[in-house]
Structures are given as C-alpha cells and as structure tokens.
Coordinates of C-alpha atoms and ligand atoms in Angstrom, one line a residue:
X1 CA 84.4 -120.4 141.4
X2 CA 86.6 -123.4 141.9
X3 CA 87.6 -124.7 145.5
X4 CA 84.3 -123.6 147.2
X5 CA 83.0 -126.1 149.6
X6 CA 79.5 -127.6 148.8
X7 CA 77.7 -126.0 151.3
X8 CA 79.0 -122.6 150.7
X9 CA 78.4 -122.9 146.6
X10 CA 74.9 -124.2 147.6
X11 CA 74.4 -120.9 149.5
X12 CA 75.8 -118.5 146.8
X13 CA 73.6 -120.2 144.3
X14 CA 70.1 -120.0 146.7
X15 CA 70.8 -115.9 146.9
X16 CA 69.7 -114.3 143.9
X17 CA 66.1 -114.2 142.9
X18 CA 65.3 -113.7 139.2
X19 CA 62.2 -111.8 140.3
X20 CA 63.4 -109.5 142.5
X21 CA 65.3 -108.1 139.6
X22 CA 63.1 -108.0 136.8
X23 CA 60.3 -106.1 138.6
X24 CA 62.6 -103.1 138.4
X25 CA 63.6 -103.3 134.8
X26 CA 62.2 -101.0 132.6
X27 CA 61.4 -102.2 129.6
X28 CA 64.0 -104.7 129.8
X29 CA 66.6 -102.5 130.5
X30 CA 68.5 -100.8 133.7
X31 CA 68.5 -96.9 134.4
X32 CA 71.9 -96.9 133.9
X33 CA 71.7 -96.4 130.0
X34 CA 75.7 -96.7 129.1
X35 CA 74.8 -95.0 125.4
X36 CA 72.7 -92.3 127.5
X37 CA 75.3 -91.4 129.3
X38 CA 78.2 -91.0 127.2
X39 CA 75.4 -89.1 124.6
X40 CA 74.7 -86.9 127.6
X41 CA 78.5 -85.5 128.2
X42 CA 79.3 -85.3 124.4
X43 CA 76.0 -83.5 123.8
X44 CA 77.0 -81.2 126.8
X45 CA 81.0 -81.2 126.1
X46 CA 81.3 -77.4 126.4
X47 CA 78.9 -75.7 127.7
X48 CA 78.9 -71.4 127.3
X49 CA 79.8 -69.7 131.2
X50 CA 76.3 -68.4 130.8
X51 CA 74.4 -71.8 131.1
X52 CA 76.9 -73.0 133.8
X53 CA 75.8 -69.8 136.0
X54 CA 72.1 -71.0 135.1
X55 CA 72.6 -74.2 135.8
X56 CA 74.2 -73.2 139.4
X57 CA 71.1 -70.8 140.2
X58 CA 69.1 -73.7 139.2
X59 CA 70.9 -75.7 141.8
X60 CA 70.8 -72.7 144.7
X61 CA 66.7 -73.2 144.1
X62 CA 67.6 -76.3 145.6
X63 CA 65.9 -78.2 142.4
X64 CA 67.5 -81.5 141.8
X65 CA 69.3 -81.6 138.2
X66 CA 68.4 -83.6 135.2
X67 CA 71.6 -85.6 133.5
X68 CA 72.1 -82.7 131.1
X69 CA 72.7 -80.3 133.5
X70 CA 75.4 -82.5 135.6
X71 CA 76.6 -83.9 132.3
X72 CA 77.5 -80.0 131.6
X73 CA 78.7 -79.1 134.7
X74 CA 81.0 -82.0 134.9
X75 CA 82.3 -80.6 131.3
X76 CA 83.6 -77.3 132.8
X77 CA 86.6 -76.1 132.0
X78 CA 86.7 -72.4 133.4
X79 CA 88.5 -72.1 136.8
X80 CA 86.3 -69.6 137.6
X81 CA 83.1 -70.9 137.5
X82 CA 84.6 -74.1 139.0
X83 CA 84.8 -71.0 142.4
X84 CA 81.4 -70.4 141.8
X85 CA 80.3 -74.3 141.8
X86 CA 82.0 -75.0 145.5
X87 CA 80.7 -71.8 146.8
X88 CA 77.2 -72.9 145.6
X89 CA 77.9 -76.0 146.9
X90 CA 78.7 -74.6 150.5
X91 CA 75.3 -72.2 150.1
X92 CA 72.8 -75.3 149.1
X93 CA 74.1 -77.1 151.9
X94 CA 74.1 -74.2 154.3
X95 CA 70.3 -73.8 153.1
X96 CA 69.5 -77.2 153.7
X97 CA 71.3 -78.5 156.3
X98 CA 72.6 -75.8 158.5
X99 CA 76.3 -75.5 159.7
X100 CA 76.4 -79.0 161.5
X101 CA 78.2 -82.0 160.2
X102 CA 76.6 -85.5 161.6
X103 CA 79.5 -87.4 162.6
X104 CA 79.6 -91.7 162.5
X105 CA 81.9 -94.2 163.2
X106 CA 82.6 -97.6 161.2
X107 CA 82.6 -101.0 163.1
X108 CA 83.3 -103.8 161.5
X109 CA 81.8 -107.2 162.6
X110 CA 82.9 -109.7 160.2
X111 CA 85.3 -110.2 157.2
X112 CA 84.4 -113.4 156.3
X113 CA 83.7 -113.1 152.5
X114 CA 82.9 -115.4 149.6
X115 CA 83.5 -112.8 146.6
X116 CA 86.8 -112.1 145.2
X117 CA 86.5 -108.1 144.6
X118 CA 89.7 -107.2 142.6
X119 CA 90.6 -104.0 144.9
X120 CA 89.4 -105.4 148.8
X121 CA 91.5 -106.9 150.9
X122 CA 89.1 -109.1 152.3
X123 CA 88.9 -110.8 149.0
X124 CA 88.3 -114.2 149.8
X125 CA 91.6 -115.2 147.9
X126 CA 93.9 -113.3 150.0
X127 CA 95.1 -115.4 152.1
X128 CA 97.3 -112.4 154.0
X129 CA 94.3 -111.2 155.9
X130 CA 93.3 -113.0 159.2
X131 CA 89.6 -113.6 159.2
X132 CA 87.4 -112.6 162.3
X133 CA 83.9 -112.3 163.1
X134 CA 82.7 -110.5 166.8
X135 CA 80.9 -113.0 169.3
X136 CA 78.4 -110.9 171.0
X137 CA 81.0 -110.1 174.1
X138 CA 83.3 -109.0 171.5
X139 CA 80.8 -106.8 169.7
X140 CA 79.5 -104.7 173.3
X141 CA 83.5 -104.6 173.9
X142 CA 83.8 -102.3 170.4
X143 CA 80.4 -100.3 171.0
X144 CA 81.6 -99.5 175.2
X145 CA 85.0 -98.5 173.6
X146 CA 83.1 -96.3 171.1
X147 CA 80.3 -95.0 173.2
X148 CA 83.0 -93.9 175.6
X149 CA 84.3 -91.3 173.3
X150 CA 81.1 -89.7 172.6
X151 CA 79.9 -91.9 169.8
X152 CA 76.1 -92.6 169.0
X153 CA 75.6 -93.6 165.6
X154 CA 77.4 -96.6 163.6
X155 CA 78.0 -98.1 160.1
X156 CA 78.4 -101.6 160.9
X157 CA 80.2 -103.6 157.9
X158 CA 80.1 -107.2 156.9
X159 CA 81.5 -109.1 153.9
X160 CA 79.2 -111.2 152.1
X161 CA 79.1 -114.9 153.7
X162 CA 76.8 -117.6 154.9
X163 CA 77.7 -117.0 158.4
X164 CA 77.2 -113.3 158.5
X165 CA 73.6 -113.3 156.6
X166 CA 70.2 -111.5 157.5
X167 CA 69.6 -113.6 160.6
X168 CA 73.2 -112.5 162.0
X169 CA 73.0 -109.3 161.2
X170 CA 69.7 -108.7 162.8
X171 CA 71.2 -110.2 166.0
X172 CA 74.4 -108.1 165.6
X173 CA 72.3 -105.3 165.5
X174 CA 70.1 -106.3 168.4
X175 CA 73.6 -106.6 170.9
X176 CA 74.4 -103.2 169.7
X177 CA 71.2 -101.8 170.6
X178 CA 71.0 -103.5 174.2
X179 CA 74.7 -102.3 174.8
X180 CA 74.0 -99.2 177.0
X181 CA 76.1 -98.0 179.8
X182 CA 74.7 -94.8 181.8
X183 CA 74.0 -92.2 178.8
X184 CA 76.5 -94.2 176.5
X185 CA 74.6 -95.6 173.5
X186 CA 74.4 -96.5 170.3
X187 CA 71.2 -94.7 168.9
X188 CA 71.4 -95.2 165.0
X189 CA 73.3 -98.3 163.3
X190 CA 73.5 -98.1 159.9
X191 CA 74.5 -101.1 157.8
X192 CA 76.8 -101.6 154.8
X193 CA 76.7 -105.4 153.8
X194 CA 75.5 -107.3 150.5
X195 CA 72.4 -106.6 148.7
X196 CA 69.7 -109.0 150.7
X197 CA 66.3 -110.2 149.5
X198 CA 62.9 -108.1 150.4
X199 CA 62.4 -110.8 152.9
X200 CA 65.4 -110.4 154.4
X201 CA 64.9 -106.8 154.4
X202 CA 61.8 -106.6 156.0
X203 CA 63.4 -108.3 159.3
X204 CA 66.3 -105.6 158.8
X205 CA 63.7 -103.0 159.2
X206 CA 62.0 -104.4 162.0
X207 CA 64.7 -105.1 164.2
X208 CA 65.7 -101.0 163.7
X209 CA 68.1 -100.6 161.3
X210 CA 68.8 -96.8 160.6
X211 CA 70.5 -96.6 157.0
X212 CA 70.5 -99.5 154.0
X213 CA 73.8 -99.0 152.1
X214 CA 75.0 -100.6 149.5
X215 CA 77.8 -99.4 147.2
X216 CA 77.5 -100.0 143.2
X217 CA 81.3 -99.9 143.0
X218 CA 80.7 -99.3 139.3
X219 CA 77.6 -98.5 137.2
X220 CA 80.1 -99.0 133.9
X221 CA 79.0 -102.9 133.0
X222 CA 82.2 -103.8 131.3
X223 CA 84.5 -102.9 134.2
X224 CA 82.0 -104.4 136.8
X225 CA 82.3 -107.4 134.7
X226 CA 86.6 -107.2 135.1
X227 CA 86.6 -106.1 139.1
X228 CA 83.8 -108.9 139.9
X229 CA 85.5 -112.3 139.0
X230 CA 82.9 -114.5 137.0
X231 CA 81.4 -117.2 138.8
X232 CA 80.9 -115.4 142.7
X233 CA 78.2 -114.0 143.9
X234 CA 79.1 -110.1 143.2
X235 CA 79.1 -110.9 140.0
X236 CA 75.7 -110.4 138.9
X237 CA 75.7 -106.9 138.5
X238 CA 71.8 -106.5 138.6
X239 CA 71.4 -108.0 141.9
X240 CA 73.4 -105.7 143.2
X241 CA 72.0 -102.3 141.3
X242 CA 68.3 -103.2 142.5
X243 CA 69.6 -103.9 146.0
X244 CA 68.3 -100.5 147.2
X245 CA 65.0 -100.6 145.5
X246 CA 64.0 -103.6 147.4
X247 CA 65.0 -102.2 150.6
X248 CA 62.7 -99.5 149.8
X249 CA 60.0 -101.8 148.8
X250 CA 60.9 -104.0 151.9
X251 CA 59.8 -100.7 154.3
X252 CA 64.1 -99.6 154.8
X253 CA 62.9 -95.9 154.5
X254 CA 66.8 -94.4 154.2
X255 CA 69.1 -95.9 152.0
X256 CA 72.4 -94.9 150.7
X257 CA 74.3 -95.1 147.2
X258 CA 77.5 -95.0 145.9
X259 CA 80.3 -95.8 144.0
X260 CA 84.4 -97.1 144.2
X261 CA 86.1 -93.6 142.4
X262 CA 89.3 -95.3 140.6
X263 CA 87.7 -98.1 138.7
X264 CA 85.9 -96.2 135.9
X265 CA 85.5 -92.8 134.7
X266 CA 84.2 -90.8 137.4
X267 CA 82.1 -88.4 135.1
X268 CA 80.6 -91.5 134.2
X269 CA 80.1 -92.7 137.9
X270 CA 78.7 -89.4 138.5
X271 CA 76.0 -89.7 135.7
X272 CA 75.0 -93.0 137.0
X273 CA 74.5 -91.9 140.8
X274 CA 72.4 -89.2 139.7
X275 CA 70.3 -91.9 137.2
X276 CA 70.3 -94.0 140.2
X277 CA 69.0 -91.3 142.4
X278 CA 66.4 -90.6 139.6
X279 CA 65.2 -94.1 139.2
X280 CA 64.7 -94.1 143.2
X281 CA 62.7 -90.7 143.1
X282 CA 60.5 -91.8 140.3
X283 CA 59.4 -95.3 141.6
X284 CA 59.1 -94.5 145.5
X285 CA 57.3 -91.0 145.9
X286 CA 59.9 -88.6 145.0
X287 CA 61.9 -90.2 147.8
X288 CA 65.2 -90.5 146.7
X289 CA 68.7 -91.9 148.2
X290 CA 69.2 -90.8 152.1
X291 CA 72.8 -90.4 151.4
X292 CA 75.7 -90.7 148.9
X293 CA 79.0 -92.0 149.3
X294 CA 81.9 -91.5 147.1
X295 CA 85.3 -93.7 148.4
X296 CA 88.4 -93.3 146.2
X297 CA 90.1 -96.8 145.8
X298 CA 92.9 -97.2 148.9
X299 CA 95.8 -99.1 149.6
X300 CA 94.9 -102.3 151.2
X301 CA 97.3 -105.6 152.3
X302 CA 98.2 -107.8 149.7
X303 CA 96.2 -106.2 147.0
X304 CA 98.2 -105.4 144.0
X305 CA 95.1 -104.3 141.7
X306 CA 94.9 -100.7 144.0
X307 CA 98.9 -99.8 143.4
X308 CA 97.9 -98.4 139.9
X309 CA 94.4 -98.0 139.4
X310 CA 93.5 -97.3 135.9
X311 CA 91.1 -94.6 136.3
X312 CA 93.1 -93.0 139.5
X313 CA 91.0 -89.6 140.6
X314 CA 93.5 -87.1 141.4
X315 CA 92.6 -84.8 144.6
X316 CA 91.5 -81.8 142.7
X317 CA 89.1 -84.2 140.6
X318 CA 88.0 -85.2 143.9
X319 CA 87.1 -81.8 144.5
X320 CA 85.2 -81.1 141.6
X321 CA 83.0 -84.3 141.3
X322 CA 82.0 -84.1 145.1
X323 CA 81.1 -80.5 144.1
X324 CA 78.8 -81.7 140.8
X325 CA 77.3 -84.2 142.8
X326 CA 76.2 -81.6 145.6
X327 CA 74.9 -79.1 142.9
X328 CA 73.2 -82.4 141.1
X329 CA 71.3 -83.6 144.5
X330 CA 70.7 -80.6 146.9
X331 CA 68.8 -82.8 149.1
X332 CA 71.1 -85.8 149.7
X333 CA 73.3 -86.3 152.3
X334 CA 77.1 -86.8 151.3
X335 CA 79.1 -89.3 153.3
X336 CA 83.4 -88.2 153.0
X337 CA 84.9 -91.0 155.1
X338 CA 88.6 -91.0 157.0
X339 CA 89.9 -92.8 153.9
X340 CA 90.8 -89.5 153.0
X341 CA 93.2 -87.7 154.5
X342 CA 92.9 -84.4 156.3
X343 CA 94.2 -82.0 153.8
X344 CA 91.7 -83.7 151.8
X345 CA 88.8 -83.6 154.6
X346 CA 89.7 -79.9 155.3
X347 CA 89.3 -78.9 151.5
X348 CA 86.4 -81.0 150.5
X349 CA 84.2 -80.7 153.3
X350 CA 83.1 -76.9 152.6
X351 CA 81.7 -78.0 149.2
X352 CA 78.8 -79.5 150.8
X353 CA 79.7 -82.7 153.1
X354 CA 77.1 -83.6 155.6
X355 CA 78.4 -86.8 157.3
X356 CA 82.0 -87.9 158.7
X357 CA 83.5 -90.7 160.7
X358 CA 86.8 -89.9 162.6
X359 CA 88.9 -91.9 165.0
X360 CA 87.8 -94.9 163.1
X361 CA 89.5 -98.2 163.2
X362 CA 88.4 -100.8 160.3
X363 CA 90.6 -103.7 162.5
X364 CA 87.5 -106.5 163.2
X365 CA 87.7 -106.1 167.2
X366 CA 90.4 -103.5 166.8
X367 CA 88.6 -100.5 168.7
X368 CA 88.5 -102.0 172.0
X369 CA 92.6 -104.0 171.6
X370 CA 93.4 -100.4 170.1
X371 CA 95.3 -102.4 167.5
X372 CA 95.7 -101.4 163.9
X373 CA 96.4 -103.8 162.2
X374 CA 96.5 -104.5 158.1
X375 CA 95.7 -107.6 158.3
X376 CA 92.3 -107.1 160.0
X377 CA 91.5 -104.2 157.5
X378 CA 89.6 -104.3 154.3
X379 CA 91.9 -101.0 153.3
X380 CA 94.1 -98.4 154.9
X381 CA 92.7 -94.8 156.6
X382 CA 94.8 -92.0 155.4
X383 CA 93.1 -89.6 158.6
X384 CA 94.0 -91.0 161.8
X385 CA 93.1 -87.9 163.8
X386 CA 90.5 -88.9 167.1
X387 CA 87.0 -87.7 167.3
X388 CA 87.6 -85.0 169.7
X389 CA 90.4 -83.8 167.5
X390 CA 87.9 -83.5 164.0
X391 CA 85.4 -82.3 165.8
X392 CA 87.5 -79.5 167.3
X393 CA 89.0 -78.5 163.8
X394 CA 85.0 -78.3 163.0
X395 CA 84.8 -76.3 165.6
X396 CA 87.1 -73.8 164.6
X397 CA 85.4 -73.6 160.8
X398 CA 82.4 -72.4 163.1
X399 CA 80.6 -75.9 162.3
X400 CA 78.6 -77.9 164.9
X401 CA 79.2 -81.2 165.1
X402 CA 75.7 -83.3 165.5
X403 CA 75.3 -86.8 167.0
X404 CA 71.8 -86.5 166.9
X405 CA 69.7 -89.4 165.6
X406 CA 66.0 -88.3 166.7
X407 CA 64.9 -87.7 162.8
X408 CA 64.8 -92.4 162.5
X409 CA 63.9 -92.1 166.8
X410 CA 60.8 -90.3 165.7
X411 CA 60.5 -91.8 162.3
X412 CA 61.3 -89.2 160.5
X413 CA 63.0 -90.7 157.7
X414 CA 62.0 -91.2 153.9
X415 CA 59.0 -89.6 153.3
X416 CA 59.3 -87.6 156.7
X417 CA 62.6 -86.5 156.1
X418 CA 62.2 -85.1 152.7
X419 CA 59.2 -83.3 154.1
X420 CA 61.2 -81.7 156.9
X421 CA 64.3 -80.6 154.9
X422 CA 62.6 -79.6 151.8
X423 CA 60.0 -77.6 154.3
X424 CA 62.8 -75.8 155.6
X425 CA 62.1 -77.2 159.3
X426 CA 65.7 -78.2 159.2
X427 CA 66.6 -74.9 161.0
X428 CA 63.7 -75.4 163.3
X429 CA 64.1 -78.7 164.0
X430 CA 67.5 -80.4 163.2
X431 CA 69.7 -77.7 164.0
X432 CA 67.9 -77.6 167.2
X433 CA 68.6 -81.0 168.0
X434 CA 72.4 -81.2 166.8
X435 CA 72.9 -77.9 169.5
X436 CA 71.7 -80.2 172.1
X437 CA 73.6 -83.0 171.2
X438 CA 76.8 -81.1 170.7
X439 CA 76.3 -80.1 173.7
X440 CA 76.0 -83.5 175.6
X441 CA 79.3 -84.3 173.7
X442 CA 81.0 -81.2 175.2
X443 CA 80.0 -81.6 178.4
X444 CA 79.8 -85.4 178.9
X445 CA 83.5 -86.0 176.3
X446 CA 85.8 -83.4 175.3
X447 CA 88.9 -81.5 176.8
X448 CA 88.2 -78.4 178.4
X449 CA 89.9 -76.5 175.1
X450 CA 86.9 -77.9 172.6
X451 CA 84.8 -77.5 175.3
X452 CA 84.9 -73.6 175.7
X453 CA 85.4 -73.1 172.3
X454 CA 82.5 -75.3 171.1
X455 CA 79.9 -73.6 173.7
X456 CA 81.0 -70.4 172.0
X457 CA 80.0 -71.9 169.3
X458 CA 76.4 -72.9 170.6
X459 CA 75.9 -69.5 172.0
X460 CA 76.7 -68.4 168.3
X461 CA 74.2 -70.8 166.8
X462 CA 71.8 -70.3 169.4
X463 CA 71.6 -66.5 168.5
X464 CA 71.1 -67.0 164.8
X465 CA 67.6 -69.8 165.3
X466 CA 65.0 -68.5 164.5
X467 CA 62.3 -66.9 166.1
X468 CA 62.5 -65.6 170.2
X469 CA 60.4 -68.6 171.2
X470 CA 62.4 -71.3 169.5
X471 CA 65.5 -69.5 171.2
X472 CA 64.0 -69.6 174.7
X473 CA 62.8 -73.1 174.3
X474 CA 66.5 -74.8 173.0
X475 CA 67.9 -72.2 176.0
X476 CA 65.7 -74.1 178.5
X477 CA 66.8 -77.6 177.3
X478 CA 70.1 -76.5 176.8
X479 CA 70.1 -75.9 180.8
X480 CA 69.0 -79.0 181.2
X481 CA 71.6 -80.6 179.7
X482 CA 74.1 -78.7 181.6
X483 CA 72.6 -80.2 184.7
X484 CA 72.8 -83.4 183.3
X485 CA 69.8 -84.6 181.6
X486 CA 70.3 -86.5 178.2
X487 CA 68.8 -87.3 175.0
X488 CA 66.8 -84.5 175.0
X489 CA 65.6 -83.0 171.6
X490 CA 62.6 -81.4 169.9
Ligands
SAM501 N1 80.8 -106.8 151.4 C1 79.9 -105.8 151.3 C2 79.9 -105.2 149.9 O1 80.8 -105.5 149.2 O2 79.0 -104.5 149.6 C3 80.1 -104.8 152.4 C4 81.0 -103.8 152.4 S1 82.5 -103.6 151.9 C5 83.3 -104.2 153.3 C6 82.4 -101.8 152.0 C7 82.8 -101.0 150.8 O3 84.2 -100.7 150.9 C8 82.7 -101.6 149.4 O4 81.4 -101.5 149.0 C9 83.7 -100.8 148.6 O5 83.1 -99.7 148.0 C10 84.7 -100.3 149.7 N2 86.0 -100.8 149.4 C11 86.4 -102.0 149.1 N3 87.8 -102.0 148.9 C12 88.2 -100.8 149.0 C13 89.5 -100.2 148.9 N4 90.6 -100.9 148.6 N5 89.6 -98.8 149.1 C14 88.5 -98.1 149.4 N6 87.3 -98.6 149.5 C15 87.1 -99.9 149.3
SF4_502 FE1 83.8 -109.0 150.0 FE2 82.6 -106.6 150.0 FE3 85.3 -106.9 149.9 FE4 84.0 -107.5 147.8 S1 84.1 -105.5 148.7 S2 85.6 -108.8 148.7 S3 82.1 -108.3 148.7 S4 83.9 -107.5 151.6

C-alpha cells in the first residue's frame, strides 16, 4: 500500500508467520472447500418435507449437522416447515440454554487501523473519521460509566495497528480488570481485534481474557480478495481463517466465529461457519467455536461501498439463516448485536439467540461524554434502546436476563463448558447462576417497574429448577443477595 510510513510498513510486513498457517492446512488446502460447498447446496437443492422434518428432529437430539443437512435446510422452500425450523430453533435453545439471554456491552478502545476494509469506516483511508485511542483514565472513565448501569461483561474492539498490538491490549485489559468501584465490575472482557500470533496469544490468555473473536467477514476467496485491498495486512486471507485455531492452540479456551452478511451469498457464509466450526471440533477435542456472530453490513460515515451492498440480506433472510445456523450448531452460542434494530431483535431472538448487547455506544470514549458521534464510529446502531429498557422487554417474553460470568471465573470454558451444557448441568448450574445475577441487576440497577416484574419472574424460574434441594439452596442465596451480598453463584 502506497503512503505508509517506514515504520508502520515494517510492522505490517513482521505480522504474518508462514508457519502458523501451514500447520493447519490440510493437505494443502483450507476447510473451506469453495467446490464443496456449492456441490453441497446443488446436491441438496430441494429437499422432500419428509427429510427436512428428519433433519429438524436430528437437530432437537441436539446433534450438530453435517454440511448436507444445513446445505438442505438452507434450500427450503415450504413456509411451513420454515415454522417448524424457528420453533425447533426456540426448543434446542430452551434445552440447552434455558430461558436466559447473557447480555454484553461493546467498548471500543482504539480505531487506529492500517487496513483499508471496503465496508468499515475506520478504514484507514477515510479521512472523515477522527481517530482515538483511550489512555488508561479514559478507559476506567468508559468501564465506571458502564458498570454503573449494571454491566459486567465487555467486548472490547480494536482496529489493527502497531500501537494497539498484543502488549496494549493486554494492558487495556489489565485497567479494565483493576477498575472496580463497590460491586461495580467488569468480570468477563472479551476481545474482537486482528488475528495475533500463538505468542501473542498465550500472553492474551494469561492476563484473563474471556472470549477470542475474530470475524472471517467472508469465507468466499474471490470477494475476500475485492473487500480486502491487495497489499494491507487483511489481505492475506489465511492468516486471518487460522486466527482462531491458534488461539486455541495458544490455551484461549473460548473463541468466537463469524461472518459480515452483505458481502457474499449468505447460504454460502452459512456453509463455511459450519465447516469452520467442524474443522475446530475435529482438531481440538470436539471443542468447537464458543460463539457465533452474524452482523449484516451497516451504514457507516463516509463509506459509500455499504449504500448498495451486492449481496444485501433482507430481514426475513435474516430470519431464516440465524434459524439454519441454530439448527446446524445446537451447542454454540449466537451473538445478535444492536446493529439490528428492535423489530429485528424482537423477531429474531426467539429463534435461538443467546447473547445481546444493549445501550451500546461504538463512539471511542463516547460512553462516559454520552456523545454519539459518526465520526467516532466504525458503523451506525439501528437499536438505541438502554439496558434497562432490553432487558425489561426480556422480561416481559418471560426471559431472564444473565450477567453471570462464573463459567471462565471457575474455568469452565472449552472443554468444561461443552461438558456442562452437553451434560445438561446447564439447568443446574447456569440457570442457577443467571437467577442470582438477575437478581443483583434488579435490586442493585433497575426502576422499580422491571424490578417487580423481573422478581416475578425469578419466583417463576425458581419454581421450575429442578429438584427441592437445588430450589432451597438458590432460595438461601437468593436471600442473601437481597440483603446485599454480591457475586454469589454455584
Ligand atoms: N479490526 C479488527 C478486525 O477487523 O477484525 C477488529 C474489529 S472490527 C472493529 C469488528 C467487526 O465489525 C469486523 O470484524 C466486521 O465484521 C464488523 N464491521 C465492520 N464494518 C461494518 C459495517 N459497516 N457494518 C457492520 N459491521 C461491520
Ligand atoms: Fe480495520 Fe477491522 Fe475496520 Fe478492517 S474491519 S478497517 S481491520 S477496524
């Protein structure tokens, strides 16, 4: 790329490392097989009601699907088993999961960037965006604002750059983790930055990182090619799809997937996440992605490649592939963000969504200035609703809203985690846990209406654990939260 400064072209080129590629390859060749793929939905172009409904109960034994079976239910064209796939959807999740939705929040600590990423308005060529990274006082300025609204988990969000690298975001991390003030705390940060090196990984881990994400934008090699300008970093496609098996190997037990819907085809993106999510399962114990995320391209300042995306998803699409990919991967975590708005959020979420962020602000510094500004922001939010008002339209869906983050307290994560959810100690341990936390949230940050409403709801929840002895134990600590203990879980 031209009009890079030596120091900064001498940095792009030291990233990459040849090795930390090829160890992965199969053969020479990626899991994402391109010919495989289109083979698989043309082999599978219309499949009979009857192997649907067999492919669903497959899916309701909460086995994960084989490319076939995705690449068939992505190819249905009958309205009515379309029904059956979201109610399935809301039944494997139910069954694995419980009625609780974990809830996040995005902060974003630096938008320096050296790539040039078609659709972001960080893009290092746009020139209409102010760039800002958070000093440390800046950085416990946006966790206090957070933390004093209830929040206790984080996504924290860097562009790629040599001043926001492994060393800075270990620190970032550290001054997010030493921000506490009475029971307000961050207790999980997740990250979403570049792909690193195993080296750089392994400090990651050991400074606590909760959640390694990186986002494949597209797993179509030809349109990666277009949306990641030759010459930057993000251009070397492999780098990028291996990122998450050398997190893994680096000892980042959860790590999360995903792809930009808009770019390519998204039955083809769909394919590729579950190949992704195979490759994973098959190389690290049967321990597949911790989550999946599925943004649709947004608006964003300056950037005139999102006004007509060629491959636009359209919000029943949305729908459907959320729906496929729930079916496809009962045990992994789905991620629907506020990028969506919350006609969107209200229809989507009952096919199987596990995690949400709400009041969020993707301004660099904006949550403690309250500013929203487009020229801090990578894109635009479409659902601008606060926390306490998501969590109280939860509420009234009869779902609890969990901030609890004891599963990576007590390492149980990878391994751990499968164990637990595929054990069916979710409803004997998690949903536990997200009561209690709810009910710190209640009691500690919400009006008095989600308040009463939302210990209605706990009283509900509480009656349906199971087991007498579980009940009386999560009734004890629930009392103990009401007379002001915290952090309390099982
Ligand atoms: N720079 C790192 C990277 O590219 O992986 C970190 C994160 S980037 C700030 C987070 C994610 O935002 C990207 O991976 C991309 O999927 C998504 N994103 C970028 N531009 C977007 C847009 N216009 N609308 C919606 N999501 C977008
Ligand atoms: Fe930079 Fe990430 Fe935006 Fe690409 S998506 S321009 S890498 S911040």
């Amino acid at each position: 790329m031209n009009g890079l400064p030596g120091k900064e072209r001498r940095w792009i080129d030291s990233v990459v490392r040849e090795e930390e590629i090829d160890r992965y390859l199969r053969n020479g060749r990626d899991f994402v097989d391109e010919e495989l793929i289109w083979n698989e939905l043309e082999a599978n172009r219309e499949p009979s009601d009857s192997r649907l409904r067999e492919i669903i109960a497959k899916s309701l034994e909460l086995s994960r699907l084989e490319p076939s079976e995705t690449a068939a239910l992505l190819n249905c064209r009958s309205e009515e088993i379309w029904q059956e796939i979201f109610s399935a959807g809301l039944r494997i999740k139910q069954k694995v999961y419980g009625r609780r939705i974990v809830f996040f929040a995005p902060l974003y600590i630096s938008n320096y960037c050296v790539n040039n990423c078609a659709y972001c308005g960080f893009r290092r060529e746009n020139t209409a965006v102010t760039r800002k990274k958070l000093s440390d006082e800046e950085i416990r300025a946006e966790v206090r604002a957070l933390t004093a609204r209830g929040h206790k988990r984080l996504i924290m969000v860097y562009g790629e750059h040599p001043s926001s690298g492994a060393d800075f975001i270990a620190h970032t991390l550290e001054v997010v983790y030493g921000t506490k003030h009475g029971g307000d705390e961050i207790r999980r940060a997740n990250i979403n930055a570049a792909p690193l090196c195993i080296d750089d990984l392994r400090r990651l881990s050991g400074v606590g990182i909760g959640t390694f994400q990186v986002f494949q934008e597209t797993y179509h090699p030809g349109t990666y090619r277009r949306v990641h300008p030759a010459g930057t970093l993000k251009a070397n496609m492999r780098w990028r799809l291996y990122a998450l098996h050398r997190a893994m190997d680096a000892g980042v037990d959860d790590v999360g997937i995903g792809a930009l819907f808009g770019l390519f085809d998204y039955r083809f993106e769909v394919m590729s996440l579950l190949l992704h999510t195979i490759d994973l399962e098959e190389r690290f114990g049967g321990v597949g992605p911790h989550t999946i995320s599925f943004p649709r391209l947004e608006p964003a300042v300056n950037t005139p490649f999102v006004e007509n995306p060629d491959h636009l998803v359209s919000d029943g699409d949305f729908k459907k592939l959320v729906a496929v990919i729930r079916l496809s991967v009962p045990y992994t975590g789905l991620i629907l963000t506020a990028r969506e708005p919350e006609r969107v959020r209200r229809d989507v979420i009952p096919v199987g969504i596990t995690q949400l962020d709400a009041g969020s602000n993707i301004g660099v510094g904006c949550y403690a200035t309250g500013e929203k500004k487009g020229e801090k922001e990578q894109f635009q939010l479409s659902d601008n609703r606060s926390l306490e008002e998501v969590i109280g339209d939860l509420v009234d869906q009869g779902m609890i809203t969990s901030f609890c983050t004891a599963g990576y307290r007590c390492g149980r994560t990878g391994h751990y985690f499968m164990d637990v959810a595929k054990s069916g100690k979710v409803h004997t341990l998690c949903m536990p846990n997200a009561i209690l936390t709810f009910a710190e949230y209640l009691d500690d940050y919400a009006s008095e209406g989600t308040r009463h409403r939302g210990w209605k709801l706990i009283e509900e929840e509480l009656s349906m654990l199971p087991g007498e002895e579980l009940r009386n134990r999560v009734t004890e600590l629930l009392e103990r939260v009401r007379n002001g203990e915290r952090d309390l879980y099982l």
